[in-house]
Structures are given as C-alpha cells and as structure tokens.
Amino acid sequence: MRFLDTFFDGAVMARYLPDLLAGIVTTLWLSVVIVVGGLAVGLALACLRTLGRWYLTAPIVVFADLGRALPPLVVILIFYFGLPGLGISLSGPMVLILVLGGVLAAFAEEIFWAGLTSVPRGQWEAGRATGLSFARTLFEIALPQAVRMGIPPLVNRALAITKMTALGSVIGVKEILAVSSSAQSFSGSATPLTMAALAYLAIFLPAVILSRLLEKRFAWAV
C-alpha cells in the first residue's frame, strides 16, 4: 500500500492531471514542429551540397559538425540566457525549436548526404544521358533512393531528438517534465513523476515500435 500511495496516489493524479495534459499537448506540438522543420532543413542542405560549390559545402559541413558535436543543453542555455545580452530575446519554445530542430537538421543532412553519395554514379550519368536536367536527376532518381535508405536512421534520430524536449524544463517550457517536477515539488509525492513516465511511454513507445517496423521494412536498403 505504501508503494501505491507513493507512486500512484489517486488524489494527486486527479489534482494534477489537467496540468499534465497541457504539458503533453506542448510536448506533442513542439515535437512535430522540430521533426518537420529539422528534416526539411536537413534535406535542403543535403540537396544544396550536391551542387559541389565550395562556398555552399563549407558552411554546410561546419553546421553539421557543430550541430552533432555540441551538447544541446549547452546551446539551449546559451540561446536563452546569453542572447538577451545582445538584445535578442527568444521564448522558451522558440529556443527549443531552433536548437533541437538545428541538431536534427545536422544529423539529417549527413544521413541524406550519405544516401545521395551511395547512389551509383552510373545512375546519375544515365539520368543526364536521357536528357534529364541535374535537378530532375536529383529529385527523380537519386533522392528517392537516398530517402528510402535513410528512413531507419532518420526515424531513430528524430525519436531521440523529440525526447530532448524534456530539456525545456530548464528554461521554463511547460512540457511534461516541467509540469510533473513542479507538481512533485508542491505535492511532496512521487506520483506526478510516475504520471510523467506514463505520459512519455504513451507518446514514445508507439514511435519506438514504428521505428522498429520501419527498420525491418527498409533493412534491405541500409
């Protein structure tokens, strides 16, 4: 009974459920924006890199390397607490979108680029030989293959990045972890943290199962 009272207190659950539901909504819409934006930017950068122009390739490579090397939490703190010193104030959600979306874009660019470079050169040449422009060869021949090969690692990376929305708790974003931590402090019970764990399971466990299915579905292309 003591275990249930500590981690599954019904009165505490009922009291803080509305706040947790609001935190779930915040986590969900942030995750969608981060994933869509990050993948779109990563794909665009990989396509630009195929042009072979050094003045495009160099900054893209630097962005990808920095995005993959820097800890997201450090960048989040710099953006949220450092930029106001330069007269640039960003809201907590906007900081999360920019930082986590940028991190995902960095990884996605490298994944898409790896897929594009794995397409046999002969297919590029065949496309050009049939009269297709470089852009049509890219979008109709090379890119579909690169995207197919990149689906499993992209899904896993997107899943890992979206779970980092919990970092928003350090800058006041009212997502699941922030709401549950606040509720735990006020209630003195571990029940809100249990609720948070269940909420994360409800959101991300289906995504994990989907990623496993996608890995099996596209394993031949890896």
PDB file of C-alpha atoms in Angstrom:
ATOM      1  CA  MET A   1       0.000   0.000   0.000  1.00  0.00           C
ATOM      2  CA  ARG A   2       2.839   2.377   0.775  1.00  0.00           C
ATOM      3  CA  PHE A   3       4.210   1.844  -2.714  1.00  0.00           C
ATOM      4  CA  LEU A   4       0.833   2.683  -4.269  1.00  0.00           C
ATOM      5  CA  ASP A   5       0.406   5.755  -2.040  1.00  0.00           C
ATOM      6  CA  THR A   6       3.843   6.998  -3.057  1.00  0.00           C
ATOM      7  CA  PHE A   7       3.748   6.419  -6.808  1.00  0.00           C
ATOM      8  CA  PHE A   8       0.050   6.052  -7.655  1.00  0.00           C
ATOM      9  CA  ASP A   9      -1.827   8.380  -5.321  1.00  0.00           C
ATOM     10  CA  GLY A  10      -5.265   8.776  -6.906  1.00  0.00           C
ATOM     11  CA  ALA A  11      -5.968  12.147  -5.292  1.00  0.00           C
ATOM     12  CA  VAL A  12      -2.686  13.583  -6.556  1.00  0.00           C
ATOM     13  CA  MET A  13      -3.319  12.170 -10.034  1.00  0.00           C
ATOM     14  CA  ALA A  14      -6.742  13.765 -10.220  1.00  0.00           C
ATOM     15  CA  ARG A  15      -5.383  17.079  -8.949  1.00  0.00           C
ATOM     16  CA  TYR A  16      -2.548  17.422 -11.461  1.00  0.00           C
ATOM     17  CA  LEU A  17      -3.958  15.567 -14.474  1.00  0.00           C
ATOM     18  CA  PRO A  18      -5.178  18.769 -16.233  1.00  0.00           C
ATOM     19  CA  ASP A  19      -1.719  20.321 -15.931  1.00  0.00           C
ATOM     20  CA  LEU A  20      -0.101  17.158 -17.229  1.00  0.00           C
ATOM     21  CA  LEU A  21      -2.463  17.019 -20.207  1.00  0.00           C
ATOM     22  CA  ALA A  22      -1.481  20.598 -21.061  1.00  0.00           C
ATOM     23  CA  GLY A  23       2.172  19.554 -20.824  1.00  0.00           C
ATOM     24  CA  ILE A  24       1.508  16.625 -23.162  1.00  0.00           C
ATOM     25  CA  VAL A  25      -0.034  18.969 -25.734  1.00  0.00           C
ATOM     26  CA  THR A  26       3.017  21.247 -25.513  1.00  0.00           C
ATOM     27  CA  THR A  27       5.392  18.288 -25.909  1.00  0.00           C
ATOM     28  CA  LEU A  28       3.469  16.974 -28.910  1.00  0.00           C
ATOM     29  CA  TRP A  29       3.305  20.201 -30.901  1.00  0.00           C
ATOM     30  CA  LEU A  30       6.939  21.004 -30.157  1.00  0.00           C
ATOM     31  CA  SER A  31       7.938  17.517 -31.312  1.00  0.00           C
ATOM     32  CA  VAL A  32       6.010  17.848 -34.569  1.00  0.00           C
ATOM     33  CA  VAL A  33       7.494  21.258 -35.387  1.00  0.00           C
ATOM     34  CA  ILE A  34      11.027  20.123 -34.502  1.00  0.00           C
ATOM     35  CA  VAL A  35      10.827  16.936 -36.572  1.00  0.00           C
ATOM     36  CA  VAL A  36       9.206  18.512 -39.636  1.00  0.00           C
ATOM     37  CA  GLY A  37      11.482  21.549 -39.577  1.00  0.00           C
ATOM     38  CA  GLY A  38      14.657  19.603 -38.836  1.00  0.00           C
ATOM     39  CA  LEU A  39      14.103  17.012 -41.552  1.00  0.00           C
ATOM     40  CA  ALA A  40      13.141  19.657 -44.115  1.00  0.00           C
ATOM     41  CA  VAL A  41      16.240  21.762 -43.408  1.00  0.00           C
ATOM     42  CA  GLY A  42      18.485  18.695 -43.407  1.00  0.00           C
ATOM     43  CA  LEU A  43      17.102  17.544 -46.748  1.00  0.00           C
ATOM     44  CA  ALA A  44      17.506  21.006 -48.274  1.00  0.00           C
ATOM     45  CA  LEU A  45      21.122  21.250 -47.086  1.00  0.00           C
ATOM     46  CA  ALA A  46      21.981  17.811 -48.473  1.00  0.00           C
ATOM     47  CA  CYS A  47      20.495  18.775 -51.844  1.00  0.00           C
ATOM     48  CA  LEU A  48      22.449  22.028 -51.884  1.00  0.00           C
ATOM     49  CA  ARG A  49      25.617  20.090 -51.113  1.00  0.00           C
ATOM     50  CA  THR A  50      25.186  18.025 -54.286  1.00  0.00           C
ATOM     51  CA  LEU A  51      25.849  21.170 -56.315  1.00  0.00           C
ATOM     52  CA  GLY A  52      29.518  20.817 -55.412  1.00  0.00           C
ATOM     53  CA  ARG A  53      30.099  24.524 -54.759  1.00  0.00           C
ATOM     54  CA  TRP A  54      32.690  25.046 -52.052  1.00  0.00           C
ATOM     55  CA  TYR A  55      31.016  28.193 -50.760  1.00  0.00           C
ATOM     56  CA  LEU A  56      27.901  26.111 -50.095  1.00  0.00           C
ATOM     57  CA  THR A  57      29.590  22.904 -48.968  1.00  0.00           C
ATOM     58  CA  ALA A  58      31.934  24.504 -46.426  1.00  0.00           C
ATOM     59  CA  PRO A  59      29.274  26.182 -44.234  1.00  0.00           C
ATOM     60  CA  ILE A  60      27.000  23.152 -44.508  1.00  0.00           C
ATOM     61  CA  VAL A  61      29.780  20.843 -43.276  1.00  0.00           C
ATOM     62  CA  VAL A  62      30.633  23.245 -40.431  1.00  0.00           C
ATOM     63  CA  PHE A  63      26.951  23.455 -39.435  1.00  0.00           C
ATOM     64  CA  ALA A  64      26.566  19.660 -39.495  1.00  0.00           C
ATOM     65  CA  ASP A  65      29.728  19.078 -37.476  1.00  0.00           C
ATOM     66  CA  LEU A  66      28.883  21.686 -34.846  1.00  0.00           C
ATOM     67  CA  GLY A  67      25.287  20.536 -34.605  1.00  0.00           C
ATOM     68  CA  ARG A  68      26.367  16.974 -33.937  1.00  0.00           C
ATOM     69  CA  ALA A  69      29.224  17.858 -31.589  1.00  0.00           C
ATOM     70  CA  LEU A  70      27.730  20.448 -29.228  1.00  0.00           C
ATOM     71  CA  PRO A  71      25.553  19.243 -26.325  1.00  0.00           C
ATOM     72  CA  PRO A  72      22.005  20.545 -26.957  1.00  0.00           C
ATOM     73  CA  LEU A  73      21.567  21.634 -23.337  1.00  0.00           C
ATOM     74  CA  VAL A  74      24.578  23.937 -23.552  1.00  0.00           C
ATOM     75  CA  VAL A  75      23.273  25.558 -26.734  1.00  0.00           C
ATOM     76  CA  ILE A  76      19.797  25.928 -25.217  1.00  0.00           C
ATOM     77  CA  LEU A  77      21.219  27.748 -22.200  1.00  0.00           C
ATOM     78  CA  ILE A  78      23.361  29.994 -24.412  1.00  0.00           C
ATOM     79  CA  PHE A  79      20.390  30.918 -26.591  1.00  0.00           C
ATOM     80  CA  TYR A  80      18.000  31.508 -23.702  1.00  0.00           C
ATOM     81  CA  PHE A  81      20.286  33.269 -21.231  1.00  0.00           C
ATOM     82  CA  GLY A  82      23.023  34.638 -23.498  1.00  0.00           C
ATOM     83  CA  LEU A  83      21.212  36.153 -26.470  1.00  0.00           C
ATOM     84  CA  PRO A  84      19.244  38.680 -24.348  1.00  0.00           C
ATOM     85  CA  GLY A  85      22.626  40.285 -23.653  1.00  0.00           C
ATOM     86  CA  LEU A  86      22.764  41.050 -27.382  1.00  0.00           C
ATOM     87  CA  GLY A  87      19.232  42.398 -27.379  1.00  0.00           C
ATOM     88  CA  ILE A  88      17.730  39.197 -28.790  1.00  0.00           C
ATOM     89  CA  SER A  89      15.066  37.641 -26.597  1.00  0.00           C
ATOM     90  CA  LEU A  90      13.537  34.309 -27.603  1.00  0.00           C
ATOM     91  CA  SER A  91      10.755  32.441 -25.879  1.00  0.00           C
ATOM     92  CA  GLY A  92      11.448  29.050 -24.363  1.00  0.00           C
ATOM     93  CA  PRO A  93       9.529  27.129 -27.043  1.00  0.00           C
ATOM     94  CA  MET A  94      11.276  29.061 -29.818  1.00  0.00           C
ATOM     95  CA  VAL A  95      14.679  28.243 -28.323  1.00  0.00           C
ATOM     96  CA  LEU A  96      13.775  24.546 -28.217  1.00  0.00           C
ATOM     97  CA  ILE A  97      12.576  24.614 -31.821  1.00  0.00           C
ATOM     98  CA  LEU A  98      15.706  26.367 -33.077  1.00  0.00           C
ATOM     99  CA  VAL A  99      18.203  24.289 -31.106  1.00  0.00           C
ATOM    100  CA  LEU A 100      16.638  20.835 -31.326  1.00  0.00           C
ATOM    101  CA  GLY A 101      15.471  21.448 -34.880  1.00  0.00           C
ATOM    102  CA  GLY A 102      19.007  22.516 -35.755  1.00  0.00           C
ATOM    103  CA  VAL A 103      20.500  19.418 -34.140  1.00  0.00           C
ATOM    104  CA  LEU A 104      18.107  17.177 -36.044  1.00  0.00           C
ATOM    105  CA  ALA A 105      18.865  19.076 -39.262  1.00  0.00           C
ATOM    106  CA  ALA A 106      22.594  18.479 -38.737  1.00  0.00           C
ATOM    107  CA  PHE A 107      22.125  14.728 -38.342  1.00  0.00           C
ATOM    108  CA  ALA A 108      19.522  14.547 -41.117  1.00  0.00           C
ATOM    109  CA  GLU A 109      21.820  16.373 -43.552  1.00  0.00           C
ATOM    110  CA  GLU A 110      24.551  13.804 -43.007  1.00  0.00           C
ATOM    111  CA  ILE A 111      22.107  10.898 -43.333  1.00  0.00           C
ATOM    112  CA  PHE A 112      20.614  12.269 -46.564  1.00  0.00           C
ATOM    113  CA  TRP A 113      24.076  13.081 -47.895  1.00  0.00           C
ATOM    114  CA  ALA A 114      25.281   9.556 -47.151  1.00  0.00           C
ATOM    115  CA  GLY A 115      22.287   8.227 -49.061  1.00  0.00           C
ATOM    116  CA  LEU A 116      22.919  10.500 -52.024  1.00  0.00           C
ATOM    117  CA  THR A 117      26.591   9.594 -52.230  1.00  0.00           C
ATOM    118  CA  SER A 118      25.729   5.886 -52.087  1.00  0.00           C
ATOM    119  CA  VAL A 119      23.692   6.128 -55.286  1.00  0.00           C
ATOM    120  CA  PRO A 120      25.919   4.675 -58.031  1.00  0.00           C
ATOM    121  CA  ARG A 121      27.480   7.345 -60.200  1.00  0.00           C
ATOM    122  CA  GLY A 122      26.237   5.489 -63.253  1.00  0.00           C
ATOM    123  CA  GLN A 123      22.643   6.297 -62.310  1.00  0.00           C
ATOM    124  CA  TRP A 124      23.433   9.994 -62.214  1.00  0.00           C
ATOM    125  CA  GLU A 125      25.135   9.751 -65.591  1.00  0.00           C
ATOM    126  CA  ALA A 126      22.284   7.691 -67.030  1.00  0.00           C
ATOM    127  CA  GLY A 127      19.790  10.309 -65.946  1.00  0.00           C
ATOM    128  CA  ARG A 128      21.762  13.082 -67.585  1.00  0.00           C
ATOM    129  CA  ALA A 129      22.264  10.947 -70.709  1.00  0.00           C
ATOM    130  CA  THR A 130      18.496  10.589 -71.138  1.00  0.00           C
ATOM    131  CA  GLY A 131      18.145  14.357 -71.242  1.00  0.00           C
ATOM    132  CA  LEU A 132      17.170  14.993 -67.626  1.00  0.00           C
ATOM    133  CA  SER A 133      18.500  18.143 -66.020  1.00  0.00           C
ATOM    134  CA  PHE A 134      20.659  17.892 -62.906  1.00  0.00           C
ATOM    135  CA  ALA A 135      17.695  18.902 -60.740  1.00  0.00           C
ATOM    136  CA  ARG A 136      15.396  16.269 -62.257  1.00  0.00           C
ATOM    137  CA  THR A 137      18.080  13.616 -61.947  1.00  0.00           C
ATOM    138  CA  LEU A 138      18.478  14.542 -58.303  1.00  0.00           C
ATOM    139  CA  PHE A 139      14.789  14.622 -57.417  1.00  0.00           C
ATOM    140  CA  GLU A 140      13.537  11.785 -59.632  1.00  0.00           C
ATOM    141  CA  ILE A 141      16.408   9.280 -59.442  1.00  0.00           C
ATOM    142  CA  ALA A 142      18.886   9.891 -56.622  1.00  0.00           C
ATOM    143  CA  LEU A 143      16.774  11.455 -53.890  1.00  0.00           C
ATOM    144  CA  PRO A 144      14.053   8.758 -53.695  1.00  0.00           C
ATOM    145  CA  GLN A 145      16.778   6.139 -53.167  1.00  0.00           C
ATOM    146  CA  ALA A 146      18.576   8.279 -50.590  1.00  0.00           C
ATOM    147  CA  VAL A 147      15.373   8.900 -48.642  1.00  0.00           C
ATOM    148  CA  ARG A 148      14.499   5.208 -48.664  1.00  0.00           C
ATOM    149  CA  MET A 149      17.916   4.244 -47.325  1.00  0.00           C
ATOM    150  CA  GLY A 150      17.781   6.999 -44.724  1.00  0.00           C
ATOM    151  CA  ILE A 151      14.373   6.168 -43.244  1.00  0.00           C
ATOM    152  CA  PRO A 152      15.524   3.854 -40.393  1.00  0.00           C
ATOM    153  CA  PRO A 153      18.319   6.108 -39.055  1.00  0.00           C
ATOM    154  CA  LEU A 154      16.168   9.214 -39.577  1.00  0.00           C
ATOM    155  CA  VAL A 155      13.305   7.762 -37.554  1.00  0.00           C
ATOM    156  CA  ASN A 156      15.637   6.771 -34.733  1.00  0.00           C
ATOM    157  CA  ARG A 157      17.345  10.147 -34.723  1.00  0.00           C
ATOM    158  CA  ALA A 158      14.026  12.021 -34.806  1.00  0.00           C
ATOM    159  CA  LEU A 159      12.815   9.941 -31.882  1.00  0.00           C
ATOM    160  CA  ALA A 160      15.954  10.697 -29.875  1.00  0.00           C
ATOM    161  CA  ILE A 161      15.691  14.426 -30.581  1.00  0.00           C
ATOM    162  CA  THR A 162      11.994  14.703 -29.694  1.00  0.00           C
ATOM    163  CA  LYS A 163      12.659  13.138 -26.291  1.00  0.00           C
ATOM    164  CA  MET A 164      15.031  16.043 -25.683  1.00  0.00           C
ATOM    165  CA  THR A 165      12.029  18.355 -25.424  1.00  0.00           C
ATOM    166  CA  ALA A 166      12.354  17.476 -21.718  1.00  0.00           C
ATOM    167  CA  LEU A 167      15.323  19.879 -21.715  1.00  0.00           C
ATOM    168  CA  GLY A 168      12.745  22.646 -21.976  1.00  0.00           C
ATOM    169  CA  SER A 169      12.157  22.220 -18.250  1.00  0.00           C
ATOM    170  CA  VAL A 170      15.390  24.135 -17.543  1.00  0.00           C
ATOM    171  CA  ILE A 171      14.133  27.235 -19.374  1.00  0.00           C
ATOM    172  CA  GLY A 172      10.552  27.232 -18.150  1.00  0.00           C
ATOM    173  CA  VAL A 173       8.791  25.498 -21.035  1.00  0.00           C
ATOM    174  CA  LYS A 174       5.655  23.879 -19.625  1.00  0.00           C
ATOM    175  CA  GLU A 175       6.206  20.461 -21.157  1.00  0.00           C
ATOM    176  CA  ILE A 176       5.705  17.119 -19.431  1.00  0.00           C
ATOM    177  CA  LEU A 177       8.827  17.075 -17.257  1.00  0.00           C
ATOM    178  CA  ALA A 178       8.500  20.703 -16.163  1.00  0.00           C
ATOM    179  CA  VAL A 179       4.855  20.272 -15.183  1.00  0.00           C
ATOM    180  CA  SER A 180       5.443  16.997 -13.341  1.00  0.00           C
ATOM    181  CA  SER A 181       8.514  18.334 -11.500  1.00  0.00           C
ATOM    182  CA  SER A 182       6.555  21.365 -10.345  1.00  0.00           C
ATOM    183  CA  ALA A 183       3.658  19.159  -9.242  1.00  0.00           C
ATOM    184  CA  GLN A 184       6.063  16.876  -7.376  1.00  0.00           C
ATOM    185  CA  SER A 185       7.520  19.846  -5.508  1.00  0.00           C
ATOM    186  CA  PHE A 186       4.111  21.170  -4.457  1.00  0.00           C
ATOM    187  CA  SER A 187       2.564  17.806  -3.597  1.00  0.00           C
ATOM    188  CA  GLY A 188       5.589  16.185  -1.973  1.00  0.00           C
ATOM    189  CA  SER A 189       4.615  12.997  -3.781  1.00  0.00           C
ATOM    190  CA  ALA A 190       6.381  10.981  -6.464  1.00  0.00           C
ATOM    191  CA  THR A 191       3.051  10.376  -8.206  1.00  0.00           C
ATOM    192  CA  PRO A 192       3.424  13.294 -10.669  1.00  0.00           C
ATOM    193  CA  LEU A 193       6.746  11.832 -11.830  1.00  0.00           C
ATOM    194  CA  THR A 194       5.049   8.472 -12.341  1.00  0.00           C
ATOM    195  CA  MET A 195       2.405  10.268 -14.402  1.00  0.00           C
ATOM    196  CA  ALA A 196       5.163  11.870 -16.471  1.00  0.00           C
ATOM    197  CA  ALA A 197       6.796   8.492 -17.094  1.00  0.00           C
ATOM    198  CA  LEU A 198       3.465   7.040 -18.211  1.00  0.00           C
ATOM    199  CA  ALA A 199       2.872  10.041 -20.482  1.00  0.00           C
ATOM    200  CA  TYR A 200       6.264   9.618 -22.133  1.00  0.00           C
ATOM    201  CA  LEU A 201       5.553   5.912 -22.619  1.00  0.00           C
ATOM    202  CA  ALA A 202       2.198   6.684 -24.197  1.00  0.00           C
ATOM    203  CA  ILE A 203       3.810   9.128 -26.622  1.00  0.00           C
ATOM    204  CA  PHE A 204       7.102   7.480 -27.482  1.00  0.00           C
ATOM    205  CA  LEU A 205       6.511   3.735 -27.133  1.00  0.00           C
ATOM    206  CA  PRO A 206       4.328   3.656 -30.284  1.00  0.00           C
ATOM    207  CA  ALA A 207       7.036   5.665 -32.039  1.00  0.00           C
ATOM    208  CA  VAL A 208       9.677   3.152 -30.934  1.00  0.00           C
ATOM    209  CA  ILE A 209       7.556   0.271 -32.234  1.00  0.00           C
ATOM    210  CA  LEU A 210       7.036   2.137 -35.515  1.00  0.00           C
ATOM    211  CA  SER A 211      10.777   2.726 -35.851  1.00  0.00           C
ATOM    212  CA  ARG A 212      11.417  -0.990 -35.358  1.00  0.00           C
ATOM    213  CA  LEU A 213       8.883  -1.855 -38.058  1.00  0.00           C
ATOM    214  CA  LEU A 214      10.424   0.681 -40.422  1.00  0.00           C
ATOM    215  CA  GLU A 215      13.894  -0.722 -39.769  1.00  0.00           C
ATOM    216  CA  LYS A 216      12.669  -4.171 -40.784  1.00  0.00           C
ATOM    217  CA  ARG A 217      10.746  -2.821 -43.763  1.00  0.00           C
ATOM    218  CA  PHE A 218      13.689  -0.911 -45.206  1.00  0.00           C
ATOM    219  CA  ALA A 219      16.544  -3.049 -43.881  1.00  0.00           C
ATOM    220  CA  TRP A 220      17.480  -4.137 -47.412  1.00  0.00           C
ATOM    221  CA  ALA A 221      18.282  -0.527 -48.307  1.00  0.00           C
ATOM    222  CA  VAL A 222      20.645   0.123 -45.424  1.00  0.00           C
TER     223      VAL A 222
END
